[in-house]
PDB file of C-alpha atoms in Angstrom:
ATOM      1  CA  UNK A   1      -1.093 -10.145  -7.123  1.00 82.00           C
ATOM      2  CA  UNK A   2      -1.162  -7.077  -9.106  1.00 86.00           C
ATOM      3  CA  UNK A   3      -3.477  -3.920  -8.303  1.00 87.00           C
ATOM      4  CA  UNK A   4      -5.129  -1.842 -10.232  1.00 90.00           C
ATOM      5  CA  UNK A   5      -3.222   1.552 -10.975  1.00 86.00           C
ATOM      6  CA  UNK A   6      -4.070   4.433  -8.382  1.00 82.00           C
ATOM      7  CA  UNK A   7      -3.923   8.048  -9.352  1.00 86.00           C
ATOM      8  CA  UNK A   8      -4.138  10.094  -6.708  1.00 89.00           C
ATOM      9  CA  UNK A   9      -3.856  14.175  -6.179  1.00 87.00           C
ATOM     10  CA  UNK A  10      -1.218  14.573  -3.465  1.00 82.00           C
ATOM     11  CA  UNK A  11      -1.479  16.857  -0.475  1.00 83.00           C
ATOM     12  CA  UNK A  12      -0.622  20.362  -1.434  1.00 76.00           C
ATOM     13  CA  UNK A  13       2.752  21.707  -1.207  1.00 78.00           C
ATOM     14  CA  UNK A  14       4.326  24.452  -3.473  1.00 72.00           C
ATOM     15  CA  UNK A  15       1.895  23.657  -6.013  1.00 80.00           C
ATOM     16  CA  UNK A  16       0.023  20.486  -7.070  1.00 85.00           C
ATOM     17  CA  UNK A  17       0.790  17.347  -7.166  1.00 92.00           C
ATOM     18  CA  UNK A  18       0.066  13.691  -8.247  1.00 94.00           C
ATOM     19  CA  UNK A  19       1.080  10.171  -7.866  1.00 95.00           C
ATOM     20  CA  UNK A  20       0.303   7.300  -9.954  1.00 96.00           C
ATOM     21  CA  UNK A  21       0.793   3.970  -8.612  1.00 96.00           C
ATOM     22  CA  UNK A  22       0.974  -0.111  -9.280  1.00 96.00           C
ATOM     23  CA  UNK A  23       1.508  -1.977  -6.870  1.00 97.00           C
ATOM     24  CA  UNK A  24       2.219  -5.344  -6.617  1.00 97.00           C
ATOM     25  CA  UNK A  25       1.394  -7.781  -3.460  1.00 97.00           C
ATOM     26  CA  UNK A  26       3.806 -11.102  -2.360  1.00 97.00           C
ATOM     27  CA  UNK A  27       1.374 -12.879  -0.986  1.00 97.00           C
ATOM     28  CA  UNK A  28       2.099 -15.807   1.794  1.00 96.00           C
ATOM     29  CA  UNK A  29       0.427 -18.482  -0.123  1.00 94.00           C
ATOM     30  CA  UNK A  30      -2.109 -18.471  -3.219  1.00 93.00           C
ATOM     31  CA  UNK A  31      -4.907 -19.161  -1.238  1.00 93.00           C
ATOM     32  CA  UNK A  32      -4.348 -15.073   0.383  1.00 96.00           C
ATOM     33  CA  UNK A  33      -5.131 -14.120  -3.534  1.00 96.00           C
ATOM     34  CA  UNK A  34      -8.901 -15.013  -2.803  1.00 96.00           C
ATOM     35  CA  UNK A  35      -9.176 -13.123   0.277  1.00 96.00           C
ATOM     36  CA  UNK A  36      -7.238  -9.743  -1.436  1.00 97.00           C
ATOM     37  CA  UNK A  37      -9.861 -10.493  -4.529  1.00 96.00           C
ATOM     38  CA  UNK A  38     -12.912 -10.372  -1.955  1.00 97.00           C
ATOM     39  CA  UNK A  39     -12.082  -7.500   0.322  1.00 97.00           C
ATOM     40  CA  UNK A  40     -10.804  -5.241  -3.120  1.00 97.00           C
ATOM     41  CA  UNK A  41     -13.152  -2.636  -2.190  1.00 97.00           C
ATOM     42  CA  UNK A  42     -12.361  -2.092   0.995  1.00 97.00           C
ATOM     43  CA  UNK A  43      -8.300  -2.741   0.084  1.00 97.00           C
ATOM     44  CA  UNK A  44      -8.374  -0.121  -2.796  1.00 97.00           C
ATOM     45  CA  UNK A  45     -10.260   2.459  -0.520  1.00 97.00           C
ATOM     46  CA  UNK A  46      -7.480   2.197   2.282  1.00 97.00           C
ATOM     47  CA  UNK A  47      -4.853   2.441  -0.390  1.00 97.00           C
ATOM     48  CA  UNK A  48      -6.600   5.528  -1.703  1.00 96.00           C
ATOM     49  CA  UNK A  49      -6.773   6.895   1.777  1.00 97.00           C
ATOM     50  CA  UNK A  50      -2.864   6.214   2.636  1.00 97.00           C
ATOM     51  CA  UNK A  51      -1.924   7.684  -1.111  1.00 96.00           C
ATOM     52  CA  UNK A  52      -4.260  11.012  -0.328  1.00 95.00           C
ATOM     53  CA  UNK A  53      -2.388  11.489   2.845  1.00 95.00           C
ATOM     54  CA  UNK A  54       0.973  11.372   1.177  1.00 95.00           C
ATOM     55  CA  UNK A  55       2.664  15.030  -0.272  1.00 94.00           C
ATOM     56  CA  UNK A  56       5.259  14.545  -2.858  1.00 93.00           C
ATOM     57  CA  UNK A  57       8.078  15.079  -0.736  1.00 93.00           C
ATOM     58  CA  UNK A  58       7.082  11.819   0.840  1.00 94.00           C
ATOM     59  CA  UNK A  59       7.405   9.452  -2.378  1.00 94.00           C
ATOM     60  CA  UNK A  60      10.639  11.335  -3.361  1.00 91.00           C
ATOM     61  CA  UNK A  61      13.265   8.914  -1.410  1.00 93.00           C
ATOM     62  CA  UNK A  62      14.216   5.268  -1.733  1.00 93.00           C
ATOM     63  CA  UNK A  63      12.676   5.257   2.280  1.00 95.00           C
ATOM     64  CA  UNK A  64       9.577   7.066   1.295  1.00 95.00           C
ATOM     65  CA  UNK A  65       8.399   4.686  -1.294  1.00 96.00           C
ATOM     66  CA  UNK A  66       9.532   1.759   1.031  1.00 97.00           C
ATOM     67  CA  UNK A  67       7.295   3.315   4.352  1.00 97.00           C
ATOM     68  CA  UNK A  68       4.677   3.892   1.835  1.00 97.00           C
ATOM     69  CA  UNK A  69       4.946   0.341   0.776  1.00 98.00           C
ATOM     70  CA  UNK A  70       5.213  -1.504   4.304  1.00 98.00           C
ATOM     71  CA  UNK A  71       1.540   1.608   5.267  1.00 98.00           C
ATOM     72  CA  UNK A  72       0.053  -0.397   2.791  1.00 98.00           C
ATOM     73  CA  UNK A  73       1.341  -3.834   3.352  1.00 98.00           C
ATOM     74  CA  UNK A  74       0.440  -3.264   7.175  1.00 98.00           C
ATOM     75  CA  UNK A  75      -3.396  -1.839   6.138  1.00 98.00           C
ATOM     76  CA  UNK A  76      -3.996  -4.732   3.877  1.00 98.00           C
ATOM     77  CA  UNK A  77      -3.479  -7.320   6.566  1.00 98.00           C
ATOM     78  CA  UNK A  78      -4.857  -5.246   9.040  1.00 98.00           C
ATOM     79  CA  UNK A  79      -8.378  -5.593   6.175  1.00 97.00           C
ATOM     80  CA  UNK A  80      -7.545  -8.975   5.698  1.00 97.00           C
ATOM     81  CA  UNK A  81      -7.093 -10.021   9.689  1.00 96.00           C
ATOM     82  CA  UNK A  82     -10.108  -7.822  10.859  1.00 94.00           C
ATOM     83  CA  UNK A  83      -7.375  -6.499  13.382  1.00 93.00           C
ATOM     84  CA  UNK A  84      -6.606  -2.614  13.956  1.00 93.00           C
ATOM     85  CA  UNK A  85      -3.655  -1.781  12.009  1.00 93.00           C
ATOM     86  CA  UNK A  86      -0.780  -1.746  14.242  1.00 93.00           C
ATOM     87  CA  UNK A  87       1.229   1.644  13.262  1.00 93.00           C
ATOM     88  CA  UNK A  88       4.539  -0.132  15.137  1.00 94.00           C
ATOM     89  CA  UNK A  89       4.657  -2.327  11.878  1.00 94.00           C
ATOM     90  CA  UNK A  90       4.955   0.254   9.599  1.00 95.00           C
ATOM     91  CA  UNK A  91       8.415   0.621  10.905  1.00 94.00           C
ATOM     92  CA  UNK A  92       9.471  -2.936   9.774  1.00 95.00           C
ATOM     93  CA  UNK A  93      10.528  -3.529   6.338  1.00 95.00           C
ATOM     94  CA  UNK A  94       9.552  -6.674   6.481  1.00 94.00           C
ATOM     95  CA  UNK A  95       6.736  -8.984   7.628  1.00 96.00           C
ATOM     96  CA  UNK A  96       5.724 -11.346  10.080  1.00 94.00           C
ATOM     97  CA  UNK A  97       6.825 -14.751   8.396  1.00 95.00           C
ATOM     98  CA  UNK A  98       2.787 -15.543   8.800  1.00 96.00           C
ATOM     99  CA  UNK A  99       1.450 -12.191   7.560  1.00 97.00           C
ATOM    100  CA  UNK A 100      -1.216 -13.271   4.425  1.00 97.00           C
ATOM    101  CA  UNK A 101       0.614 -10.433   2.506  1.00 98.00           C
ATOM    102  CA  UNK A 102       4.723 -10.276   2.990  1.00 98.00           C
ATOM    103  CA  UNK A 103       5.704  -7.311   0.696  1.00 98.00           C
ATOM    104  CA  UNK A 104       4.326  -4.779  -1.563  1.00 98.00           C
ATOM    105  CA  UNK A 105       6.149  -3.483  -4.436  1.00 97.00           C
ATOM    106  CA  UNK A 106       5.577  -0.886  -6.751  1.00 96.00           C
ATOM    107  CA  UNK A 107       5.560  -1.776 -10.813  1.00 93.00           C
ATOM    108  CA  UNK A 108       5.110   2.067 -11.226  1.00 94.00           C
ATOM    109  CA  UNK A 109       5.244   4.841  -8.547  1.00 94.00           C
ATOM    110  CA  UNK A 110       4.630   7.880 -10.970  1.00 93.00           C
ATOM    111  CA  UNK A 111       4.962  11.620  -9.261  1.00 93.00           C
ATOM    112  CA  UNK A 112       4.224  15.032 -10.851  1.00 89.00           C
TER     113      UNK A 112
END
């Protein structure tokens, strides 16, 4: 399931900054795409929220992109659950084998 594009101004470093980014969700089954399609608001604020907490230093390794991917995989079941997100998860690249969504990757991850 593809999101809609995010642009979002970074924290500030040296000077301004902003990312633009698609991601992508693998979802566990099909039936998870009608759960992501009701809680979108509430998804795409989260993802705003994780994005506007990022500085471009963050986003500029293969690592950074993949933590920022497995914050938002972890926040979207966390929405999806009505559980607390558990920050532990964050850590793990991948997902529990039951998690409604098992990956998120980025079609376009865009900094200037």
């Amino acid at each position: 399931t593809k999101l809609d594009p995010f642009v979002v101004k970074l924290q500030v470093e040296a000077q301004d900054a902003y990312v633009q980014a698609i991601p992508e969700l693998k979802l566990l089954d099909m039936s998870v795409a009608d759960q992501v399609k009701q809680f979108m608001p509430e998804i795409r604020h989260k993802v705003l929220l994780i994005l506007a907490g990022k500085k471009a230093s963050d986003l500029s390794t293969p690592q950074g992109m993949q933590t920022l991917a497995n914050q938002i995989r972890v926040s979207i079941n966390a929405t999806l659950s009505g559980e607390p997100p558990d920050p532990a998860l964050e850590k793990q690249d991948l997902a529990d084998p039951e998690a409604p969504v098992q990956a998120v990757f980025f079609s376009s991850l865009i900094v200037q």
